[in-house]
Coordinates of C-alpha atoms in Angstrom, one line a residue:
M1 CA 0.1 -0.2 0.0
E2 CA 1.8 3.7 -0.8
T3 CA 2.2 5.7 1.5
Q4 CA 0.3 8.8 2.4
K5 CA 1.2 12.2 3.4
T6 CA -1.1 14.6 4.7
F7 CA -1.5 18.8 2.8
L8 CA 1.7 20.0 4.9
Y9 CA 3.8 17.6 3.8
E10 CA 5.2 19.8 1.2
Y11 CA 5.1 22.7 3.8
H12 CA 6.9 19.9 6.2
K13 CA 9.7 20.0 3.5
S14 CA 10.6 23.5 3.0
L15 CA 11.6 23.0 6.7
G16 CA 13.4 20.2 6.7
A17 CA 11.2 17.5 8.7
K18 CA 12.6 14.6 8.6
F19 CA 10.3 11.9 7.8
V20 CA 9.3 9.2 9.1
P21 CA 6.6 5.9 8.1
F22 CA 3.9 6.3 10.6
A23 CA 0.8 4.4 11.0
G24 CA 0.8 4.3 6.7
Y25 CA 1.8 7.8 6.1
E26 CA 4.9 10.3 6.1
M27 CA 5.0 12.1 9.0
P28 CA 7.8 14.6 10.4
V29 CA 9.4 13.5 13.2
Q30 CA 11.8 16.4 14.2
Y31 CA 13.5 19.7 12.7
P32 CA 16.8 21.0 11.9
K33 CA 17.2 22.8 15.5
G34 CA 16.2 19.4 17.7
I35 CA 13.5 17.9 19.4
V36 CA 15.5 19.5 23.0
E37 CA 14.9 22.9 21.1
E38 CA 11.3 22.0 20.2
H39 CA 10.5 20.4 23.4
K40 CA 11.2 24.3 25.2
Q41 CA 9.2 25.6 22.5
T42 CA 6.1 23.6 23.4
R43 CA 6.8 24.0 27.3
N44 CA 7.8 27.5 26.6
E45 CA 5.5 29.1 24.1
A46 CA 3.6 27.3 21.8
G47 CA 4.3 23.8 19.4
L48 CA 2.2 23.1 16.2
F49 CA 1.8 19.4 15.7
D50 CA 0.4 18.0 12.4
V51 CA -1.6 15.4 13.4
S52 CA -3.6 14.8 10.0
H53 CA -3.6 11.0 9.9
M54 CA -5.6 10.4 12.2
G55 CA -9.3 9.8 11.7
Q56 CA -12.4 12.3 12.0
L57 CA -15.6 10.1 11.9
F58 CA -18.9 11.6 12.3
I59 CA -22.1 10.2 12.8
E60 CA -25.7 12.0 12.1
D61 CA -27.7 12.0 15.1
K62 CA -31.0 9.6 14.9
K63 CA -34.1 8.3 17.1
N64 CA -31.6 6.5 19.5
L65 CA -28.3 6.8 18.5
V66 CA -27.0 7.9 22.0
S67 CA -27.8 4.5 23.7
D68 CA -26.8 2.4 20.8
L69 CA -22.9 4.3 20.7
E70 CA -23.4 4.3 24.7
L71 CA -23.3 -0.1 24.6
I72 CA -19.8 0.6 23.4
I73 CA -18.5 4.6 24.2
P74 CA -18.7 4.2 28.2
A75 CA -19.4 7.4 28.5
D76 CA -22.6 9.6 30.4
L77 CA -23.0 11.0 26.2
K78 CA -26.8 11.4 27.7
K79 CA -26.1 14.6 29.4
I80 CA -22.7 15.7 27.2
K81 CA -23.3 19.1 25.8
L82 CA -23.2 20.5 22.8
N83 CA -19.8 20.9 21.5
Q84 CA -18.2 19.5 25.2
S85 CA -15.1 16.8 24.2
K86 CA -15.7 13.6 26.4
Y87 CA -12.2 11.1 26.3
S88 CA -13.4 7.3 26.8
F89 CA -12.7 4.5 25.0
L90 CA -14.0 1.3 21.9
I91 CA -15.3 -1.5 23.2
N92 CA -16.4 -4.9 22.3
E93 CA -18.9 -7.6 23.8
K94 CA -17.7 -8.4 26.9
G95 CA -16.1 -4.6 27.8
G96 CA -12.3 -4.9 26.3
I97 CA -11.0 -2.0 24.5
H98 CA -9.8 -2.2 21.3
D99 CA -9.0 1.8 21.3
D100 CA -8.4 5.0 22.8
L101 CA -11.0 7.8 21.5
I102 CA -12.0 11.4 22.3
I103 CA -15.7 12.0 20.7
T104 CA -17.7 15.4 20.7
K105 CA -21.4 16.5 20.8
V106 CA -21.8 18.7 17.7
K107 CA -24.8 20.2 16.0
S108 CA -25.7 17.6 13.8
G109 CA -24.3 14.5 15.4
F110 CA -21.3 13.6 17.6
N111 CA -17.7 13.9 16.0
I112 CA -14.8 11.5 17.2
I113 CA -11.0 11.6 16.8
L114 CA -9.4 7.9 16.2
N115 CA -6.2 7.0 16.8
A116 CA -4.2 6.7 13.4
A117 CA -3.4 3.8 13.3
C118 CA -6.2 1.7 14.2
K119 CA -8.6 4.8 12.3
N120 CA -10.3 2.4 9.6
N121 CA -10.2 -0.2 11.4
D122 CA -12.3 1.5 14.4
Y123 CA -15.4 2.8 11.2
E124 CA -15.7 -1.0 10.5
I125 CA -16.5 -1.8 14.6
I126 CA -18.4 1.5 14.7
K127 CA -20.0 0.9 12.0
S128 CA -20.8 -3.2 12.8
S129 CA -21.6 -2.2 16.0
L130 CA -24.4 0.3 15.0
K131 CA -26.0 -2.1 12.9
N132 CA -25.5 1.0 9.0
K133 CA -28.1 1.9 11.1
Y134 CA -26.7 6.5 10.4
Q135 CA -24.6 8.0 8.8
I136 CA -21.3 7.3 9.1
Y137 CA -17.5 8.6 7.5
L138 CA -14.6 8.8 7.9
Q139 CA -13.2 12.9 6.8
D140 CA -11.1 12.9 3.8
N141 CA -12.2 16.6 3.2
L142 CA -10.3 17.7 6.5
S143 CA -6.8 18.7 8.8
L144 CA -5.9 18.2 11.5
L145 CA -3.4 20.5 13.8
A146 CA -2.6 20.6 17.5
L147 CA -1.1 23.8 19.0
Q148 CA -0.3 23.4 21.7
G149 CA 2.2 25.5 24.9
P150 CA 1.1 29.1 27.3
K151 CA 0.9 31.1 24.8
S152 CA -1.5 29.2 22.1
A153 CA -4.7 30.6 23.5
K154 CA -3.2 33.9 22.5
I155 CA -1.8 33.0 19.6
M156 CA -4.9 31.7 18.0
E157 CA -7.1 34.9 19.7
N158 CA -5.3 36.7 16.5
L159 CA -7.1 34.6 14.4
L160 CA -9.6 33.3 15.6
K161 CA -11.3 35.7 17.8
G162 CA -13.6 34.5 20.4
V163 CA -11.6 30.7 21.0
S164 CA -9.6 32.1 23.6
S165 CA -12.6 32.0 25.6
L166 CA -13.0 28.2 26.0
K167 CA -13.1 26.1 28.1
F168 CA -11.1 22.4 28.3
M169 CA -13.4 20.2 26.5
N170 CA -14.9 22.7 24.3
G171 CA -15.0 23.8 20.9
N172 CA -16.9 25.7 18.9
N173 CA -17.2 26.7 14.9
F174 CA -15.3 29.7 14.0
T175 CA -14.4 31.1 10.4
F176 CA -10.8 31.5 9.5
K177 CA -10.2 35.3 7.5
N178 CA -13.8 35.4 6.9
L179 CA -14.4 32.4 3.9
T180 CA -13.1 29.7 5.7
P181 CA -15.3 27.3 7.9
V182 CA -12.4 25.9 11.3
Y183 CA -14.0 23.9 14.7
V184 CA -11.6 24.0 17.2
T185 CA -12.1 22.6 20.6
R186 CA -9.5 23.2 23.8
S187 CA -8.3 20.1 24.3
G188 CA -3.8 18.4 23.8
Y189 CA -2.7 15.8 25.1
T190 CA 1.0 17.5 25.9
G191 CA -0.2 18.9 29.2
E192 CA 0.2 22.0 27.9
D193 CA -3.1 24.1 27.5
G194 CA -4.0 24.1 24.0
F195 CA -5.8 23.8 20.8
E196 CA -7.1 21.2 18.1
I197 CA -8.3 23.2 15.1
S198 CA -9.7 20.5 12.4
I199 CA -9.6 22.5 9.0
S200 CA -10.3 22.0 5.1
N201 CA -7.5 21.1 3.3
N202 CA -7.6 23.4 1.0
A203 CA -6.9 26.4 3.6
V204 CA -4.0 24.2 5.8
E205 CA -1.2 25.5 5.1
E206 CA -2.6 29.2 5.0
F207 CA -3.9 28.7 8.9
A208 CA -0.8 26.5 9.9
K209 CA 2.1 29.6 8.2
S210 CA -0.5 32.1 10.1
L211 CA 0.4 30.3 13.2
I212 CA 3.9 30.0 12.4
K213 CA 4.0 33.7 12.0
L214 CA 2.4 34.5 15.0
G215 CA 4.9 33.4 17.0
A216 CA 3.9 28.7 16.8

């Protein structure tokens, strides 16, 4: 199977990235300044991550969806608020864990972020478990970025007004340059304050360059 590339591949390449194969993708593992400086940048200021290899799954809301989802995702989805995210798991019939995930309630259903190496398998498990009763698909027109670090809110606010008021594990819809829709959640895996940004493939490079220009 041919190795895939994210829509930021050429931009990573122009910045001198060293690539390694991961989950079927050519992913940047470090840049010329080295991983120690990248670590310091994220801990002290803000670091930008391309996580577009991860799965962005959408399930359209219909009658009984929440009850059916709770059979495979052990979270109280009946009480989840609009644009709120929950960290949870995808489980089998015996309660064993297939994978971990983040599920977010959106206006028209649920968005689920799946780990890159498992996304296609997770998709098939979820689709089968829900017995094909719901519209469900992996997004292929969206990229995913993570901006992490103590200065991430200030940087993001310069591009998306109001984004810094998001609470942890909550998200909302924004517009980049009054044109491109962006969905942002205040979350991440670094232990720092930060955001995950879902944006169209054709706008992700311009957005990434704007973040870097502002200090990421």
